[in-house]
Coordinates of C-alpha atoms in Angstrom, one line a residue:
M1 CA -27.2 -43.6 73.0
F2 CA -27.0 -41.2 70.0
A3 CA -25.1 -41.7 66.8
T4 CA -22.4 -39.0 66.1
P5 CA -22.7 -37.7 62.6
V6 CA -19.6 -38.3 60.4
P7 CA -18.5 -35.4 58.1
A8 CA -19.2 -36.1 54.5
R9 CA -16.2 -37.0 52.4
L10 CA -15.6 -36.7 48.7
S11 CA -15.2 -40.0 47.1
P12 CA -11.9 -40.6 45.2
P13 CA -13.7 -40.5 41.8
R14 CA -15.2 -37.1 42.5
V15 CA -11.9 -35.7 43.6
R16 CA -10.3 -36.9 40.4
H17 CA -13.1 -35.4 38.4
L18 CA -12.7 -31.9 40.0
A19 CA -9.0 -32.0 39.6
L20 CA -9.3 -32.9 36.0
R21 CA -11.8 -30.1 35.4
S22 CA -9.5 -27.6 37.1
A23 CA -6.5 -28.8 35.1
M24 CA -8.5 -28.4 31.8
M25 CA -9.7 -24.9 32.8
L26 CA -6.1 -23.9 33.6
G27 CA -5.0 -25.4 30.3
V28 CA -7.6 -23.5 28.3
L29 CA -6.8 -20.3 30.1
G30 CA -3.1 -20.8 29.4
V31 CA -3.7 -21.4 25.7
A32 CA -6.0 -18.4 25.5
T33 CA -3.4 -16.2 27.2
A34 CA -0.6 -17.4 25.0
A35 CA -2.8 -16.8 21.9
A36 CA -3.7 -13.3 23.0
T37 CA 0.0 -12.6 23.7
A38 CA 0.9 -13.9 20.2
R39 CA -1.8 -11.7 18.6
A40 CA -0.5 -8.7 20.5
E41 CA 2.9 -9.0 18.8
P42 CA 2.9 -8.3 15.1
S43 CA 5.9 -9.1 12.8
P44 CA 9.1 -7.3 13.9
A45 CA 9.3 -6.1 10.3
L46 CA 6.3 -3.8 11.0
D47 CA 5.8 -0.7 13.1
R48 CA 2.6 0.3 14.9
V49 CA 2.9 3.9 13.6
S50 CA 5.6 5.4 11.4
L51 CA 6.3 8.6 9.5
S52 CA 9.1 8.9 6.9
V53 CA 10.2 12.3 5.4
G54 CA 12.8 12.6 2.8
A55 CA 13.5 13.0 -0.9
F56 CA 13.7 11.1 -4.2
S57 CA 16.9 11.9 -6.1
A58 CA 15.5 11.3 -9.6
D59 CA 17.0 11.0 -13.0
P60 CA 14.0 11.9 -15.2
R61 CA 13.2 11.1 -18.8
I62 CA 10.3 13.1 -20.2
N63 CA 8.2 13.0 -23.3
I64 CA 5.4 15.6 -23.7
G65 CA 3.0 16.5 -26.5
A66 CA 0.3 19.1 -26.0
D67 CA -2.0 21.3 -28.0
T68 CA -2.0 24.9 -26.6
Q69 CA -3.6 28.1 -27.7
F70 CA -0.4 29.1 -29.4
G71 CA 0.4 25.8 -31.1
R72 CA 1.6 22.3 -30.6
I73 CA 4.3 21.7 -27.9
D74 CA 6.4 18.6 -28.6
A75 CA 9.3 17.5 -26.4
P76 CA 10.8 14.2 -27.7
E77 CA 12.0 11.9 -25.0
S78 CA 15.0 13.6 -23.4
K79 CA 17.1 13.1 -20.3
Q80 CA 16.6 16.1 -18.0
S81 CA 19.0 17.3 -15.4
H82 CA 19.1 15.5 -12.1
T83 CA 16.3 16.7 -9.7
T84 CA 15.3 16.2 -6.1
I85 CA 11.7 15.3 -5.4
P86 CA 10.3 15.7 -1.8
R87 CA 8.4 12.7 -0.5
V88 CA 6.4 11.7 2.6
K89 CA 5.3 8.3 3.7
A90 CA 3.2 7.2 6.6
D91 CA 2.0 3.8 7.9
L92 CA -0.5 2.8 10.5
L93 CA -0.9 -0.8 11.8
I94 CA -4.5 -1.7 12.8
G95 CA -4.4 -4.8 14.9
D96 CA -1.7 -7.2 13.7
R97 CA -2.8 -8.0 10.2
H98 CA -4.3 -4.8 8.8
G99 CA -3.1 -1.2 8.2
L100 CA -3.1 2.0 6.2
A101 CA -0.3 3.2 4.0
F102 CA 0.1 6.8 2.6
D103 CA 2.6 8.0 0.1
Y104 CA 3.0 11.5 -1.5
Y105 CA 5.5 13.2 -3.8
R106 CA 5.6 16.2 -6.2
Y107 CA 7.6 16.6 -9.4
D108 CA 8.2 20.2 -10.4
K109 CA 10.6 20.9 -13.3
S110 CA 11.1 23.6 -15.9
Y111 CA 12.3 22.8 -19.4
T112 CA 12.3 24.2 -22.9
P113 CA 10.2 22.2 -25.4
S114 CA 10.0 22.8 -29.2
L115 CA 7.0 24.2 -31.0
T116 CA 5.9 22.4 -34.1
G117 CA 3.4 23.4 -36.8
E118 CA 2.0 26.9 -37.2
T119 CA 2.5 28.9 -34.0
I120 CA -0.1 31.5 -33.1
I121 CA 0.5 34.3 -30.6
N122 CA -2.3 36.7 -29.7
G123 CA -4.3 35.4 -32.7
Q124 CA -1.5 36.2 -35.2
P125 CA 0.9 33.8 -37.0
V126 CA 4.5 33.9 -35.9
T127 CA 7.2 34.8 -38.3
G128 CA 10.2 32.4 -38.2
T129 CA 10.8 30.2 -35.2
A130 CA 9.1 30.6 -31.8
T131 CA 10.6 29.6 -28.5
A132 CA 8.8 28.1 -25.5
N133 CA 9.5 27.8 -21.8
A134 CA 7.4 25.4 -19.8
D135 CA 7.0 24.3 -16.2
L136 CA 5.6 20.8 -15.4
K137 CA 4.1 19.9 -12.1
L138 CA 2.9 16.5 -11.1
D139 CA 1.4 15.7 -7.7
L140 CA 0.8 12.1 -6.8
A141 CA -0.8 10.9 -3.5
K142 CA -1.7 7.2 -2.7
L143 CA -3.7 5.7 0.2
A144 CA -4.1 2.0 0.5
Y145 CA -5.6 -0.4 3.0
K146 CA -3.2 -3.3 3.5
W147 CA -3.4 -6.9 4.7
W148 CA -0.2 -8.4 6.1
L149 CA 0.4 -12.1 5.9
G150 CA 2.9 -13.7 8.3
S151 CA 4.0 -12.9 11.8
G152 CA 7.7 -13.9 11.8
N153 CA 10.6 -12.1 10.5
D154 CA 9.1 -12.2 7.0
T155 CA 5.7 -10.7 6.1
F156 CA 3.9 -10.1 2.8
G157 CA 1.4 -7.3 2.2
I158 CA -1.4 -6.7 -0.3
G159 CA -3.0 -3.3 -0.5
L160 CA -6.0 -1.9 -2.2
G161 CA -6.9 1.8 -2.3
A162 CA -7.0 4.9 -4.4
A163 CA -4.6 7.4 -5.9
Y164 CA -5.0 11.1 -6.7
Y165 CA -2.9 12.8 -9.3
H166 CA -2.8 16.3 -10.6
A167 CA -0.7 17.3 -13.7
N168 CA -0.2 20.9 -14.7
L169 CA 1.7 22.3 -17.6
N170 CA 2.4 26.1 -17.8
G171 CA 4.0 27.4 -21.0
T172 CA 5.1 30.7 -22.4
A173 CA 5.8 31.2 -26.2
T174 CA 7.8 34.0 -27.6
G175 CA 8.1 34.9 -31.3
I176 CA 8.1 37.7 -33.9
V177 CA 4.6 38.9 -34.9
N178 CA 4.3 41.7 -37.4
G179 CA 7.9 42.6 -36.9
E180 CA 7.7 42.8 -33.1
T181 CA 8.4 40.4 -30.3
A182 CA 5.2 39.0 -28.8
T183 CA 4.6 36.6 -25.9
A184 CA 1.7 34.4 -25.0
R185 CA 1.0 32.2 -22.0
D186 CA -1.2 29.1 -21.6
S187 CA -1.9 26.5 -18.9
I188 CA -3.1 23.0 -19.1
G189 CA -4.1 21.1 -16.0
E190 CA -6.1 18.0 -15.1
H191 CA -6.6 15.9 -12.0
A192 CA -8.2 12.5 -11.4
F193 CA -8.7 9.6 -8.9
A194 CA -7.8 6.1 -9.9
P195 CA -7.8 2.6 -8.3
L196 CA -4.6 1.5 -6.7
L197 CA -3.0 -2.0 -6.1
E198 CA 0.1 -2.5 -3.9
V199 CA 2.1 -5.5 -3.0
G200 CA 5.1 -5.7 -0.6
W201 CA 7.5 -7.8 1.3
R202 CA 9.3 -6.9 4.5
H203 CA 12.1 -8.8 6.4
A204 CA 13.6 -8.1 9.8
F205 CA 17.2 -9.2 10.3
T206 CA 16.8 -7.6 13.8
P207 CA 14.2 -5.2 15.2
D208 CA 16.6 -2.4 14.2
L209 CA 17.8 -3.6 10.8
R210 CA 15.2 -4.4 8.1
M211 CA 14.8 -4.5 4.3
Y212 CA 11.7 -4.3 2.1
A213 CA 10.5 -4.5 -1.5
E214 CA 7.4 -2.7 -2.8
A215 CA 5.5 -2.4 -6.1
S216 CA 2.3 -0.5 -7.0
G217 CA 0.1 0.1 -10.0
I218 CA -2.5 2.8 -10.8
K219 CA -4.8 2.4 -13.8
K220 CA -7.4 4.9 -15.1
N221 CA -9.7 4.3 -18.0
G222 CA -12.2 6.7 -19.5
G223 CA -12.9 10.3 -18.7
R224 CA -10.9 13.3 -19.8
I225 CA -7.6 12.0 -18.4
N226 CA -6.5 8.4 -18.5
G227 CA -3.4 6.3 -18.3
H228 CA -1.3 4.4 -15.8
I229 CA 1.4 4.9 -13.2
Y230 CA 3.6 2.0 -12.2
G231 CA 6.4 2.0 -9.5
G232 CA 8.6 -0.1 -7.4
N233 CA 11.5 0.2 -4.9
V234 CA 13.9 -1.9 -2.8
G235 CA 15.3 -0.5 0.4
V236 CA 16.9 -0.9 3.8
E237 CA 15.9 0.5 7.2
W238 CA 18.4 1.1 10.1
F239 CA 17.4 2.3 13.5
P240 CA 20.4 3.4 15.6
F241 CA 17.9 4.8 18.1
K242 CA 14.8 3.1 19.4
N243 CA 12.3 5.4 17.6
I244 CA 14.4 7.2 15.0
G245 CA 16.0 5.6 12.0
F246 CA 17.3 6.1 8.5
V247 CA 15.9 4.6 5.2
A248 CA 17.6 4.3 1.9
D249 CA 16.1 2.7 -1.2
Y250 CA 16.3 2.6 -5.0
G251 CA 13.2 3.0 -7.1
I252 CA 11.6 3.6 -10.4
S253 CA 8.3 5.2 -11.5
K254 CA 6.8 5.1 -14.9
I255 CA 4.0 7.6 -15.6
K256 CA 1.9 7.7 -18.8
L257 CA -1.1 10.0 -19.0
H258 CA -3.3 11.1 -21.9
R259 CA -5.8 14.0 -21.9
D260 CA -8.7 13.4 -24.3
S261 CA -10.3 16.7 -25.2
E262 CA -10.4 19.4 -27.9
R263 CA -6.8 20.1 -26.9
D264 CA -5.1 16.7 -26.4
A265 CA -2.1 16.2 -24.3
D266 CA 0.3 13.3 -23.6
L267 CA 2.7 13.0 -20.8
N268 CA 5.3 10.3 -20.4
I269 CA 7.8 10.4 -17.5
R270 CA 10.3 7.9 -16.2
L271 CA 11.9 8.5 -12.9
T272 CA 14.7 6.4 -11.5
G273 CA 17.1 6.9 -8.7
P274 CA 17.8 6.6 -4.9
S275 CA 15.7 7.9 -2.0
A276 CA 16.7 8.8 1.5
Y277 CA 14.4 9.3 4.5
V278 CA 14.4 10.0 8.2
K279 CA 11.9 7.6 9.8
V280 CA 10.1 8.0 13.1
R281 CA 8.3 5.0 14.6
F282 CA 6.1 4.4 17.6

């Protein structure tokens, strides 16, 4: 008589052990999936990619002093006529906590400064009072690498980067030399790179209605041109369409630059006013 083999059975402890391991693995997988999903969703106050094109409606106050080939140009602080400054901004989110921010605008304005001291045109002294016409151009571009803190409706950003600015002053002087009208033209231009610090806060009331506050500082020491540029603005974003919206803010920029050379120059500009943009996001 032969014994019939009995199929092997798992003991209750081993069954419980395998069930526990399976439950733990499913739990870990679920947590990892949830974490990955959370990481894939940045703050609703941020966009993956955005481009804003608009204008800064500025109320400028200007103070300029410069040594030119025909004499000293001095323009005491004065309130110039209202001017519109084109401006472009772009933001790129890298992952969920990092990003790049770009900002560019150009100020281009003509004005009539006064000439002080002895005025020289074509190497000859001017008889009486000379007049001057000048054109001031200032280009400012900023690029910052940003860290965003917070993933809810509120997020705070800190940015470090570099700024490039180029200032150019073109002037024409007209006066009487030896009984005849004479004209001379001169141009002063400088450009430089400087370190940039930015801070910001953004809040999402809804994914289509948001507000923000930003501030930045640029400081340049040493070299032929030095000084600082500070700015800040507070604004609102509204997206009536999924990818296209409108932005309105109010800001201020204070620019103080000094050229240290044989022909010194000082530039002080204060720009305040509202801005409006069309913003495209992806």
